[in-house]
CSV table of C-alpha atoms and ligand atoms in Angstrom, one decimal:
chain,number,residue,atom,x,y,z
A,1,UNK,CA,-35.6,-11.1,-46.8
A,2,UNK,CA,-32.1,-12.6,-46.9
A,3,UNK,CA,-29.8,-14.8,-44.5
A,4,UNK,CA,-26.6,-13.8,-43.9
A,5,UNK,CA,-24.1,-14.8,-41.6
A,6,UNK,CA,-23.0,-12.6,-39.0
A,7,UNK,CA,-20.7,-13.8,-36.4
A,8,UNK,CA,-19.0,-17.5,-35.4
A,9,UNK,CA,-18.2,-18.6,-32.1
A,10,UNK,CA,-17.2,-22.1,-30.0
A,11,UNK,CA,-16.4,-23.6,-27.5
A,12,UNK,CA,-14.6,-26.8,-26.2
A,13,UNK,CA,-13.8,-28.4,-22.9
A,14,UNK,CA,-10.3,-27.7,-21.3
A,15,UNK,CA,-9.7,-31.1,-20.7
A,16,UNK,CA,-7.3,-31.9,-23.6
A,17,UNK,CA,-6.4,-35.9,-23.9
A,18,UNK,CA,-3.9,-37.1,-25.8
A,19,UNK,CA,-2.9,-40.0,-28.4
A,20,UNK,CA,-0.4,-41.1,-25.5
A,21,UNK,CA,-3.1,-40.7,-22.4
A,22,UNK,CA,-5.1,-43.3,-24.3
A,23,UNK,CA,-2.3,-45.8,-24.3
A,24,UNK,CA,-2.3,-46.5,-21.0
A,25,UNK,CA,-6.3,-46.5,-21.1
A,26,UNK,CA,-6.4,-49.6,-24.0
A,27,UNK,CA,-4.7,-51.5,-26.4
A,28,UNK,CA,-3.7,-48.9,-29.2
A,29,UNK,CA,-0.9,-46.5,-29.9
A,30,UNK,CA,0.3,-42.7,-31.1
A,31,UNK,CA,1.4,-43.8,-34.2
A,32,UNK,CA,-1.7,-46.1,-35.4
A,33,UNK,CA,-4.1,-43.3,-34.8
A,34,UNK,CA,-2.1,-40.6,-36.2
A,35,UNK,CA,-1.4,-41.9,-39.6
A,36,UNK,CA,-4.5,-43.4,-40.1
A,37,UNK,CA,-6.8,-40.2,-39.0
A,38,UNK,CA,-4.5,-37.8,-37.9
A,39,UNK,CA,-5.8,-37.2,-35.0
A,40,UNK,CA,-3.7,-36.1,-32.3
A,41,UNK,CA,-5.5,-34.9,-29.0
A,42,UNK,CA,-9.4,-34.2,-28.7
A,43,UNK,CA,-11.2,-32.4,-26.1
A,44,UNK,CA,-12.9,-34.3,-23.4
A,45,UNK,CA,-16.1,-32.7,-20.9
A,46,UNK,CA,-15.0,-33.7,-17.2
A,47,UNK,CA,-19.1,-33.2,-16.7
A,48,UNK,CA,-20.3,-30.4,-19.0
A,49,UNK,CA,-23.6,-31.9,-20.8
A,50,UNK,CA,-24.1,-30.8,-24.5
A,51,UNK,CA,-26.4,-28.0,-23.7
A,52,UNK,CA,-23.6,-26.7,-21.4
A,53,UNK,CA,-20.9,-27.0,-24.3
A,54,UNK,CA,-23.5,-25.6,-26.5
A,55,UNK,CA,-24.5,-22.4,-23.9
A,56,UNK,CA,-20.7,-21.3,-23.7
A,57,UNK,CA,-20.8,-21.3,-27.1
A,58,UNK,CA,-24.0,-19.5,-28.1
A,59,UNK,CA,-22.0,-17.0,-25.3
A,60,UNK,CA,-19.0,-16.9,-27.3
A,61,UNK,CA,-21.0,-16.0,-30.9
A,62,UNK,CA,-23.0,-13.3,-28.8
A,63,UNK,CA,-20.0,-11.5,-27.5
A,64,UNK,CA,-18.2,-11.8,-30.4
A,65,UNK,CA,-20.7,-10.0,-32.7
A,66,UNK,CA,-22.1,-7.5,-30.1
A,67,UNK,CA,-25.5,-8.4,-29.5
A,68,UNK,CA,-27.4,-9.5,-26.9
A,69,UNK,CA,-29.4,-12.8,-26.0
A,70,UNK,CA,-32.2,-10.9,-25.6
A,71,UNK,CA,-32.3,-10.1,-29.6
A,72,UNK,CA,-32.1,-13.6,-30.7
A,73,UNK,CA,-35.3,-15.1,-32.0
A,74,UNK,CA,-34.7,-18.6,-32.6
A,75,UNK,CA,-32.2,-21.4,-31.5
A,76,UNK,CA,-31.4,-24.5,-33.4
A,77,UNK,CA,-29.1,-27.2,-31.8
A,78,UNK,CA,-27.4,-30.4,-34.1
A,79,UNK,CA,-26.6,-33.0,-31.8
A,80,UNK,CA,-26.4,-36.3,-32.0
A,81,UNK,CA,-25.9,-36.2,-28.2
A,82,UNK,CA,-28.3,-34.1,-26.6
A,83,UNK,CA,-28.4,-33.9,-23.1
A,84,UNK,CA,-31.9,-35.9,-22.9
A,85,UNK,CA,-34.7,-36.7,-24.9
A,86,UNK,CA,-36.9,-33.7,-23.2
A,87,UNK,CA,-36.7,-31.0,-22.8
A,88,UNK,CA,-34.1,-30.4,-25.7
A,89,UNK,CA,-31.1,-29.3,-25.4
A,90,UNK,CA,-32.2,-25.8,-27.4
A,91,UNK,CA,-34.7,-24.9,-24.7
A,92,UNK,CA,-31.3,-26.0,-22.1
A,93,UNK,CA,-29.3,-23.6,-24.3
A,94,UNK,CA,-32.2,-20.6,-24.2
A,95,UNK,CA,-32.2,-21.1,-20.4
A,96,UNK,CA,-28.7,-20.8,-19.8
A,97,UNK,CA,-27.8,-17.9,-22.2
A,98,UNK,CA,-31.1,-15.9,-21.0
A,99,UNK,CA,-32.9,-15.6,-24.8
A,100,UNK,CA,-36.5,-14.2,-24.7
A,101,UNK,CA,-38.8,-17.3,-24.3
A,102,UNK,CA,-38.3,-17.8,-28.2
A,103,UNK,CA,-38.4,-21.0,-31.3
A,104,UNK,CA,-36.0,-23.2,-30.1
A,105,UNK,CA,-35.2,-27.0,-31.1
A,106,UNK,CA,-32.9,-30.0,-31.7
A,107,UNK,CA,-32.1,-31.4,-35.0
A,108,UNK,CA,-30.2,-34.6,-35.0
A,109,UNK,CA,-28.9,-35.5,-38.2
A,110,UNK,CA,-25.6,-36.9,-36.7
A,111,UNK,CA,-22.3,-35.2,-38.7
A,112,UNK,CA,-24.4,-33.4,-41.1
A,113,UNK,CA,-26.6,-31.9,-38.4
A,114,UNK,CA,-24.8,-28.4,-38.5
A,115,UNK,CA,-25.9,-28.3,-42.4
A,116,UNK,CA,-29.1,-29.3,-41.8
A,117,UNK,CA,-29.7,-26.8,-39.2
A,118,UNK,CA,-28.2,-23.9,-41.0
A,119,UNK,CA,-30.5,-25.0,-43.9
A,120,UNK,CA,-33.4,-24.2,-41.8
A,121,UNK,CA,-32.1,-21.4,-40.1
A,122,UNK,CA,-32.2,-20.1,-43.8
A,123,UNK,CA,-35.5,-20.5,-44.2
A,124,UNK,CA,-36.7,-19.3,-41.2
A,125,UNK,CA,-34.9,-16.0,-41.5
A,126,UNK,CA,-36.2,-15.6,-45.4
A,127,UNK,CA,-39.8,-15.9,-44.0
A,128,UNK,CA,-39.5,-12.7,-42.6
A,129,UNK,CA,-40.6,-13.6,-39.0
A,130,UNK,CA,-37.2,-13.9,-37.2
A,131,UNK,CA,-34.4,-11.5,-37.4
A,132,UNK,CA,-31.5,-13.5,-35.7
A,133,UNK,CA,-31.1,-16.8,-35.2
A,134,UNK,CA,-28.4,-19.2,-33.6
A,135,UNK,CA,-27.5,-21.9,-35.1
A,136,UNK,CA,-25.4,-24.4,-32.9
A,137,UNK,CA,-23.5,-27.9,-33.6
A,138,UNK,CA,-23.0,-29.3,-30.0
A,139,UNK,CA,-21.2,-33.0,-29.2
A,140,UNK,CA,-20.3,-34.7,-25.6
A,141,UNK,CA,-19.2,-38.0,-27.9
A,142,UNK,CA,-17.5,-39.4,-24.8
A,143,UNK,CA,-20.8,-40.0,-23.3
A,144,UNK,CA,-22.0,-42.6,-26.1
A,145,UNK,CA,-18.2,-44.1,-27.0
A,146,UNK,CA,-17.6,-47.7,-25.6
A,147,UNK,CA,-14.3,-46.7,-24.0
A,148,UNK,CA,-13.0,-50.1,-24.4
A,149,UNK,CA,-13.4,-50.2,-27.6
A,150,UNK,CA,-10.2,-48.9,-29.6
A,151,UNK,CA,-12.0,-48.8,-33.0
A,152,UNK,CA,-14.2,-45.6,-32.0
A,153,UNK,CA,-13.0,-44.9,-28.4
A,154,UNK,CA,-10.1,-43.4,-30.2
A,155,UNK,CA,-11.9,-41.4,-32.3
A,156,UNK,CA,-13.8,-38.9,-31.1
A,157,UNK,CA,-13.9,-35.4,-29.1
A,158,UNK,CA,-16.2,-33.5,-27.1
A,159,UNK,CA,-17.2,-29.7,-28.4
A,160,UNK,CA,-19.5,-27.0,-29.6
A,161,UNK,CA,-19.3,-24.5,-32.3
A,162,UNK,CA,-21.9,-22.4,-34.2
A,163,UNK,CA,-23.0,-18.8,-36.2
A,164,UNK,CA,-25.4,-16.1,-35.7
A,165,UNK,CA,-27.6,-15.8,-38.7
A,166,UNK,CA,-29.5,-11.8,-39.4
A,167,UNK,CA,-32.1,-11.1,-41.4
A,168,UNK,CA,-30.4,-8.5,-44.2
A,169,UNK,CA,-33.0,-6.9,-47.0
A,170,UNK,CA,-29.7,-6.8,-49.3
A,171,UNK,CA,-27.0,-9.3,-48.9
A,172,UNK,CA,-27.3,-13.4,-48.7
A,173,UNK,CA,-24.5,-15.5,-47.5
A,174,UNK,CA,-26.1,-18.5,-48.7
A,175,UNK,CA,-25.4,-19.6,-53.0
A,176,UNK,CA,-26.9,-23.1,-53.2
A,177,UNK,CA,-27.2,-26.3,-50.9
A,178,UNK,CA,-27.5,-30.2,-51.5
A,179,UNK,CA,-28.7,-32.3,-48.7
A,180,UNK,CA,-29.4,-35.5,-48.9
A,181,UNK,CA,-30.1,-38.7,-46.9
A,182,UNK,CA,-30.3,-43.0,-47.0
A,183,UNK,CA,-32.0,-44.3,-43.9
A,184,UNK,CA,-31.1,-48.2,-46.3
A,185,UNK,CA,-27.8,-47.8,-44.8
A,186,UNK,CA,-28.4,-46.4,-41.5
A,187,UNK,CA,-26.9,-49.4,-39.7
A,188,UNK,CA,-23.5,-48.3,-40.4
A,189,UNK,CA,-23.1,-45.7,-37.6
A,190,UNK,CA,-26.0,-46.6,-34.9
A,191,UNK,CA,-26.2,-45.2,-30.8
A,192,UNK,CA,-29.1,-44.9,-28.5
A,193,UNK,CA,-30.6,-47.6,-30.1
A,194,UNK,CA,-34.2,-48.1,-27.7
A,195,UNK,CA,-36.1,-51.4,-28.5
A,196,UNK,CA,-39.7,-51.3,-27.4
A,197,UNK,CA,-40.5,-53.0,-24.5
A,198,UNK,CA,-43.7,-52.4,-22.4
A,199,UNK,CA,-46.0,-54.6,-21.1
A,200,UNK,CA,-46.7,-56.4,-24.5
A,201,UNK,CA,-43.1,-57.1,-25.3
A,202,UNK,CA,-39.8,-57.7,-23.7
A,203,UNK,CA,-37.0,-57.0,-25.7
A,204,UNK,CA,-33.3,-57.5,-24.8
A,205,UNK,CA,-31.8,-54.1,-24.2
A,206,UNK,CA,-28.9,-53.9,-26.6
A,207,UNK,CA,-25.7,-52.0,-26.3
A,208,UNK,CA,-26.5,-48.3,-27.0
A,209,UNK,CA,-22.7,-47.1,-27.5
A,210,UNK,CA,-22.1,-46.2,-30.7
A,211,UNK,CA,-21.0,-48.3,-33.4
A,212,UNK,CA,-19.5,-48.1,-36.6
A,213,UNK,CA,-19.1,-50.0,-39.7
A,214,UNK,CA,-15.6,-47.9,-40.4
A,215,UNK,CA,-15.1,-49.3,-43.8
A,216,UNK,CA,-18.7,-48.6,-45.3
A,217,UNK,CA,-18.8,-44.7,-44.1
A,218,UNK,CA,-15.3,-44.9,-45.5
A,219,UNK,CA,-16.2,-45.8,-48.8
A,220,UNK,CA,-19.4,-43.8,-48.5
A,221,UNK,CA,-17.9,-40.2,-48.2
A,222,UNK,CA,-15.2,-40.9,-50.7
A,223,UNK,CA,-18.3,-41.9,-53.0
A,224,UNK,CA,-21.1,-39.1,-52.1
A,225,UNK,CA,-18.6,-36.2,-50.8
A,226,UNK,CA,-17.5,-35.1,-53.9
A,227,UNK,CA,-20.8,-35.6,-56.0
A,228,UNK,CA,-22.0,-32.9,-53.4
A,229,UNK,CA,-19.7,-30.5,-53.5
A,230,UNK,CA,-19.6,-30.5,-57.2
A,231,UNK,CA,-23.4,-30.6,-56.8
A,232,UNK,CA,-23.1,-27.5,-54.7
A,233,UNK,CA,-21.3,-25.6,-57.0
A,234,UNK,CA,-22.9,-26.0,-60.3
A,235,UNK,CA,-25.8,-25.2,-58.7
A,236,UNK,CA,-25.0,-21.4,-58.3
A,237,UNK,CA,-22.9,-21.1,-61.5
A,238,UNK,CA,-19.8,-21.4,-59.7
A,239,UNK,CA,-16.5,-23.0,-60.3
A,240,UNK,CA,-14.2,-25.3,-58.6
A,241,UNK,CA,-11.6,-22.9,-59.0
A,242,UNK,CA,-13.6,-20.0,-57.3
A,243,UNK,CA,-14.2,-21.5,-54.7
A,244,UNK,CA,-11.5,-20.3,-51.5
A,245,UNK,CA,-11.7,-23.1,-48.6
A,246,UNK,CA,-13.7,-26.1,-47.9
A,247,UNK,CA,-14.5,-26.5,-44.4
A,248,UNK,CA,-15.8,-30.8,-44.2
A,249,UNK,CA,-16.8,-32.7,-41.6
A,250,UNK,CA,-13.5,-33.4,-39.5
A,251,UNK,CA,-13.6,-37.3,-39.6
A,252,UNK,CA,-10.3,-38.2,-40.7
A,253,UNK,CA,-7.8,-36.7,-42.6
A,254,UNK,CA,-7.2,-39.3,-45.2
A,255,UNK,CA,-10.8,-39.1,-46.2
A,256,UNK,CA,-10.3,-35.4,-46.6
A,257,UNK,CA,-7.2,-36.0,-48.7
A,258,UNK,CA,-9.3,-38.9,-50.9
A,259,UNK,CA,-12.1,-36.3,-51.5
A,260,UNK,CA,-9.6,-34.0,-52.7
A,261,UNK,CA,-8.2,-35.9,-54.8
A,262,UNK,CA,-11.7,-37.5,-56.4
A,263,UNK,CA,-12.3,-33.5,-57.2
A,264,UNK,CA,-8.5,-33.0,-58.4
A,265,UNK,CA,-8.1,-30.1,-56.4
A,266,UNK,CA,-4.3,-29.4,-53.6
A,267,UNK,CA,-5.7,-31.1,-49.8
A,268,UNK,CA,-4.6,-27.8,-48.8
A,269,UNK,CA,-8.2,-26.5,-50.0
A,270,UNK,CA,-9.3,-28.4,-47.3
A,271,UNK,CA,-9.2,-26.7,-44.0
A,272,UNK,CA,-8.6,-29.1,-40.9
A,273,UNK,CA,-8.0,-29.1,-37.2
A,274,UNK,CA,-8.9,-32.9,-36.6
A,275,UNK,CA,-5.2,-33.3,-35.2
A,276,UNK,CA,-6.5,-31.2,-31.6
A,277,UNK,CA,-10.2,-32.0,-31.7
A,278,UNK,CA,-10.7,-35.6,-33.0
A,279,UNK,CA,-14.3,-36.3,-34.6
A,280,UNK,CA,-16.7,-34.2,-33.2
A,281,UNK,CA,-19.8,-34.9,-35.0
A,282,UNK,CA,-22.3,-32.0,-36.1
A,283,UNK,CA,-19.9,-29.4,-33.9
A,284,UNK,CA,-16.6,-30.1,-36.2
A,285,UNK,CA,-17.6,-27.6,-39.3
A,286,UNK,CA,-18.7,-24.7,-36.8
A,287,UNK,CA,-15.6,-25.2,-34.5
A,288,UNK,CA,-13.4,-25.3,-37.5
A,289,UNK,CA,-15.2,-21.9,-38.8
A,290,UNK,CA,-14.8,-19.9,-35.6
A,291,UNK,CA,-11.2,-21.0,-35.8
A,292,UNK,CA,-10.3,-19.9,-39.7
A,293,UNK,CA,-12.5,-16.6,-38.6
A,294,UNK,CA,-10.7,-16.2,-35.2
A,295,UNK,CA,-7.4,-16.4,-36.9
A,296,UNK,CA,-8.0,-14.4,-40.1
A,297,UNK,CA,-7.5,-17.5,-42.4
A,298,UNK,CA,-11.5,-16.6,-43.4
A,299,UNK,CA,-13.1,-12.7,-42.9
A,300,UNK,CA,-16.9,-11.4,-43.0
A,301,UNK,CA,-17.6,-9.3,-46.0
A,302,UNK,CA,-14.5,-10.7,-47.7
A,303,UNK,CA,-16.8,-11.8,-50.6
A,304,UNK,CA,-15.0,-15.4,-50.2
A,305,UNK,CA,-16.8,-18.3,-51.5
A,306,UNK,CA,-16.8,-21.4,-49.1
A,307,UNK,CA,-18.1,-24.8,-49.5
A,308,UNK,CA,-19.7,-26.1,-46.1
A,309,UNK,CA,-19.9,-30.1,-46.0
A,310,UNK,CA,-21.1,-33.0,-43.4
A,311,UNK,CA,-21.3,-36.3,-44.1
A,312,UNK,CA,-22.1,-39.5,-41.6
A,313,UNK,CA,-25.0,-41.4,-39.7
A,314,UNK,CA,-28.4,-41.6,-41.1
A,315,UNK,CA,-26.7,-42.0,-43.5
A,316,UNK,CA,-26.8,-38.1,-44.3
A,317,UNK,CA,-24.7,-35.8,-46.4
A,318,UNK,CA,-24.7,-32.1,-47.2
A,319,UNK,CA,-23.5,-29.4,-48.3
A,320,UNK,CA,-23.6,-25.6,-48.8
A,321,UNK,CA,-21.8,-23.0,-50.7
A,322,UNK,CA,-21.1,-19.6,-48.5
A,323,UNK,CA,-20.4,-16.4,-49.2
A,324,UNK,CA,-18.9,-14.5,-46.4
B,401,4VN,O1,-8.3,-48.7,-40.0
B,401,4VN,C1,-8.5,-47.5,-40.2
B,401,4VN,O2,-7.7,-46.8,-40.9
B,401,4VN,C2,-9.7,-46.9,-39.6
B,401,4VN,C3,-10.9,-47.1,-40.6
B,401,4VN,C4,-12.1,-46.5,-40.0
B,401,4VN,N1,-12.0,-45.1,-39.7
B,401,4VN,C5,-13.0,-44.2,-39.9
B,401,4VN,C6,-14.1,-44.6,-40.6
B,401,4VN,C7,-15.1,-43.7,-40.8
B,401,4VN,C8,-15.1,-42.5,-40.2
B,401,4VN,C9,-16.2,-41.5,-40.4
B,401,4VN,C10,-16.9,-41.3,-39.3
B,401,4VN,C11,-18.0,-40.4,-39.4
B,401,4VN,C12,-18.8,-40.1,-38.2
B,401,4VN,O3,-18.6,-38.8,-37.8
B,401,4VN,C13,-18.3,-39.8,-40.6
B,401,4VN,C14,-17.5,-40.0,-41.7
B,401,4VN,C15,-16.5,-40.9,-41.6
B,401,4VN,CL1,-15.5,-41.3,-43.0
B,401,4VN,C16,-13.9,-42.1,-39.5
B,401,4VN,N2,-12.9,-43.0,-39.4
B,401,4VN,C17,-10.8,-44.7,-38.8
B,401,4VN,C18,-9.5,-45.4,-39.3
């Protein structure tokens, strides 16, 4: 049995918050944060948890491609912000789109967690036992940011995005994949850090917003990114030159621009919307997909080949080359 990929949907809170709004919040400005991410507004929940985000969504993909909840057999969510540790935000999503009492589950590999998931989701629908699948990146980053402090606060966005994956007895999307991980330098994005403490031991509880060693994932991506992609593609007997768009991670536009040129290949190859939706974690490659497919930038069945790629905490990296 084959995977392919069958439809693409998101969603993303209405509340839109601007460069200039967070001005008057803390000490930064409009012209700092656009030239050095590019970011211009991002999306913010006024209350919507992650499984909510992720549920409208899932909604979105279903009515998009025709087919009921009912039909869907499993339901993967990437988050890195779920809305508790039980019960996950996948059973939250099956709940609120009305899916048969089916497979679903969290993965949480933080900005590569929407390749991770679709990896599996692969998998799953090659066995034979599922027929359709959802596979959702989901992010309420608001809820683990420090808002008062400029380096990340400005960051960030709330949103979710995703695909439906079918089971086909013909046609694959999927060409090749390289995922990979380094737990060695995990401390350079942490959040939600819990200590034990129980009756034995008291520990201090530290601060669980997230934190970033900026410079370190910098110099990470630029380093691993383009390894991967050119990993990717000679893994499927594929060139650089075939390939049509590469949808990355949306965590700031002058990394895109330095992985670009690392592979000597136009930025324009590199689709982007981080100007409007800021970082949003595992939901930024499936909200930038529905858009290129919502606009007609990317088409199913066009036979285009797309490179997929996340990159961030764990430290994780992935990515994926796509045929749609
Ligand atoms: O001073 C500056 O220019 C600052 C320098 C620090 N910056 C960073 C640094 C790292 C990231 C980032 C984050 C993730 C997590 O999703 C993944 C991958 C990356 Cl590369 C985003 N921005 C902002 C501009």
């Amino acid at each position: 049995m084959k995977a392919k990929i069958m439809g693409a949907g998101s969603y993303t809170p209405s509340k839109k918050v601007s460069n200039a709004m967070l001005e008057k919040m803390m000490d930064t400005n409009d012209e700092w944060i656009r030239t050095r991410t590019g970011i211009k507004t991002r999306h913010i929940s006024e209350g919507e948890n992650t499984s909510v985000l992720c549920g409208k969504a899932a909604l979105d993909i279903l009515e998009k491609a025709g087919i009921s909840a009912k039909e869907i057999d499993f339901i993967i969510v990437a988050t890195m912000t779920p809305d508790g540790l039980s019960p996950s935000t996948a059973c939250l999503v099956q709940d609120y789109i009305g899916a048969n009492p089916v497979m679903a589950f969290d993965v949480n590999a933080a900005c590569s967690g929407f390749i991770y998931a679709l990896s599996i989701a692969e998998k799953l629908i090659q066995s034979g036992s599922f027929n359709y699948g959802l596979v959702l990146g989901g992010e309420v980053m608001s809820k683990i940011i420090d808002w008062q402090d400029r380096s990340t606060a400005v960051l960030f966005g709330d949103g979710a995005g995703g695909v439906l994956l079918g089971a086909s007895e013909t046609e694959s999307s999927f060409l090749g994949e390289d995922i990979h991980s380094d737990g060695s330098r995990g401390e350079s994005l942490t959040a939600g850090s819990r200590f034990v403490s129980n009756f034995q031991i008291e520990n201090e509880m530290k601060d669980s917003y997230l934190q970033m060693d900026g410079r370190s994932i910098f110099d990470f991506a630029i380093r691993s990114v383009p390894e991967s992609i050119r990993t990717v593609i000679a893994s499927s007997n594929s060139t650089l030159e075939e390939i049509d768009c590469i949808v990355a991670h949306q965590a700031n536009y002058r990394i895109l621009k330095a992985i670009a040129k690392k592979l000597k290949i136009p930025v324009e190859k590199f689709a982007t919307n981080i100007a409007e939706y800021g970082n949003t974690s595992a939901a930024s490659i499936p909200i930038l997909l529905d858009e290129l497919l919502t606009n007609g930038d990317l088409i199913l069945g066009s036979k285009k080949k797309i490179v997929l790629t996340g990159f961030g905490g764990g430290l994780t990296w992935g990515s994926m080359l796509i045929q749609l």
